Amino acid sequence: MNSKIFKDKQYHDEADQILDLAKELNKQYWSLSKKMAETSYSTFMCQMEDAQRLGKLAEAIRQLQAVNGTLRHVTCII
């Protein structure tokens, strides 16, 4: 009878250890998922900022080209 009680306790202890490991894995999974989401969001925001900068740069280039075209036109007249 004692060996059965010992085995039952051993199985119970092993089940507790497995449950603890599962809890720890779950915690690590959610921590990693949160970090990935934060990284993705941060990357997305950086890409949006880069796109805005590129848009501003493209607008500045268009304005310079317009000024350059105007200057060419003025020099042709002169």
mmCIF file of C-alpha atoms in Angstrom:
data_model
loop_
_atom_site.group_PDB
_atom_site.id
_atom_site.type_symbol
_atom_site.label_atom_id
_atom_site.label_comp_id
_atom_site.label_asym_id
_atom_site.label_seq_id
_atom_site.Cartn_x
_atom_site.Cartn_y
_atom_site.Cartn_z
ATOM 1 C CA MET A 1 0.000 0.000 0.000
ATOM 2 C CA ASN A 2 2.848 2.379 0.830
ATOM 3 C CA SER A 3 4.379 1.894 -2.614
ATOM 4 C CA LYS A 4 1.028 2.822 -4.227
ATOM 5 C CA ILE A 5 0.818 5.976 -2.089
ATOM 6 C CA PHE A 6 4.418 6.775 -2.977
ATOM 7 C CA LYS A 7 3.713 6.300 -6.701
ATOM 8 C CA ASP A 8 0.552 8.403 -6.478
ATOM 9 C CA LYS A 9 2.502 11.162 -4.740
ATOM 10 C CA GLN A 10 5.306 10.842 -7.296
ATOM 11 C CA TYR A 11 2.795 11.171 -10.172
ATOM 12 C CA HIS A 12 1.155 14.106 -8.427
ATOM 13 C CA ASP A 13 4.546 15.804 -7.960
ATOM 14 C CA GLU A 14 5.441 15.176 -11.612
ATOM 15 C CA ALA A 15 2.080 16.566 -12.696
ATOM 16 C CA ASP A 16 2.718 19.683 -10.579
ATOM 17 C CA GLN A 17 6.146 20.097 -12.186
ATOM 18 C CA ILE A 18 4.640 19.758 -15.673
ATOM 19 C CA LEU A 19 1.949 22.278 -14.778
ATOM 20 C CA ASP A 20 4.583 24.701 -13.454
ATOM 21 C CA LEU A 21 6.604 24.280 -16.655
ATOM 22 C CA ALA A 22 3.490 24.881 -18.752
ATOM 23 C CA LYS A 23 2.728 28.038 -16.788
ATOM 24 C CA GLU A 24 6.290 29.279 -17.255
ATOM 25 C CA LEU A 25 6.189 28.519 -20.991
ATOM 26 C CA ASN A 26 2.884 30.344 -21.296
ATOM 27 C CA LYS A 27 4.320 33.345 -19.454
ATOM 28 C CA GLN A 28 7.405 33.382 -21.705
ATOM 29 C CA TYR A 29 5.224 32.995 -24.817
ATOM 30 C CA TRP A 30 3.104 36.027 -23.909
ATOM 31 C CA SER A 31 6.180 38.038 -22.979
ATOM 32 C CA LEU A 32 7.757 37.217 -26.339
ATOM 33 C CA SER A 33 4.499 37.960 -28.165
ATOM 34 C CA LYS A 34 4.307 41.354 -26.457
ATOM 35 C CA LYS A 35 7.918 42.142 -27.400
ATOM 36 C CA MET A 36 7.251 41.119 -31.002
ATOM 37 C CA ALA A 37 4.148 43.312 -31.139
ATOM 38 C CA GLU A 38 6.041 46.258 -29.687
ATOM 39 C CA THR A 39 8.879 45.727 -32.167
ATOM 40 C CA SER A 40 6.436 45.441 -35.060
ATOM 41 C CA TYR A 41 4.662 48.617 -33.974
ATOM 42 C CA SER A 42 7.968 50.431 -33.527
ATOM 43 C CA THR A 43 9.140 49.268 -36.956
ATOM 44 C CA PHE A 44 5.825 50.327 -38.478
ATOM 45 C CA MET A 45 6.068 53.784 -36.893
ATOM 46 C CA CYS A 46 9.651 54.190 -38.133
ATOM 47 C CA GLN A 47 8.532 53.212 -41.620
ATOM 48 C CA MET A 48 5.684 55.726 -41.443
ATOM 49 C CA GLU A 49 8.092 58.454 -40.339
ATOM 50 C CA ASP A 50 10.468 57.498 -43.157
ATOM 51 C CA ALA A 51 7.589 57.638 -45.648
ATOM 52 C CA GLN A 52 6.616 61.092 -44.383
ATOM 53 C CA ARG A 53 10.217 62.281 -44.697
ATOM 54 C CA LEU A 54 10.419 60.865 -48.216
ATOM 55 C CA GLY A 55 7.155 62.610 -49.099
ATOM 56 C CA LYS A 56 8.515 65.922 -47.802
ATOM 57 C CA LEU A 57 11.762 65.340 -49.670
ATOM 58 C CA ALA A 58 9.874 64.569 -52.890
ATOM 59 C CA GLU A 59 7.835 67.774 -52.463
ATOM 60 C CA ALA A 60 11.016 69.789 -51.897
ATOM 61 C CA ILE A 61 12.538 68.284 -55.051
ATOM 62 C CA ARG A 62 9.403 69.184 -57.063
ATOM 63 C CA GLN A 63 9.597 72.748 -55.757
ATOM 64 C CA LEU A 64 13.291 72.976 -56.643
ATOM 65 C CA GLN A 65 12.553 71.649 -60.116
ATOM 66 C CA ALA A 66 9.815 74.273 -60.502
ATOM 67 C CA VAL A 67 12.196 77.021 -59.355
ATOM 68 C CA ASN A 68 14.862 75.668 -61.692
ATOM 69 C CA GLY A 69 12.381 75.672 -64.585
ATOM 70 C CA THR A 70 11.358 79.248 -63.746
ATOM 71 C CA LEU A 71 15.004 80.338 -63.603
ATOM 72 C CA ARG A 72 15.672 78.744 -66.995
ATOM 73 C CA HIS A 73 12.656 80.534 -68.415
ATOM 74 C CA VAL A 74 13.822 83.875 -66.944
ATOM 75 C CA THR A 75 17.374 83.429 -68.263
ATOM 76 C CA CYS A 76 16.005 82.609 -71.712
ATOM 77 C CA ILE A 77 13.996 85.846 -71.664
ATOM 78 C CA ILE A 78 16.997 87.889 -70.536
#
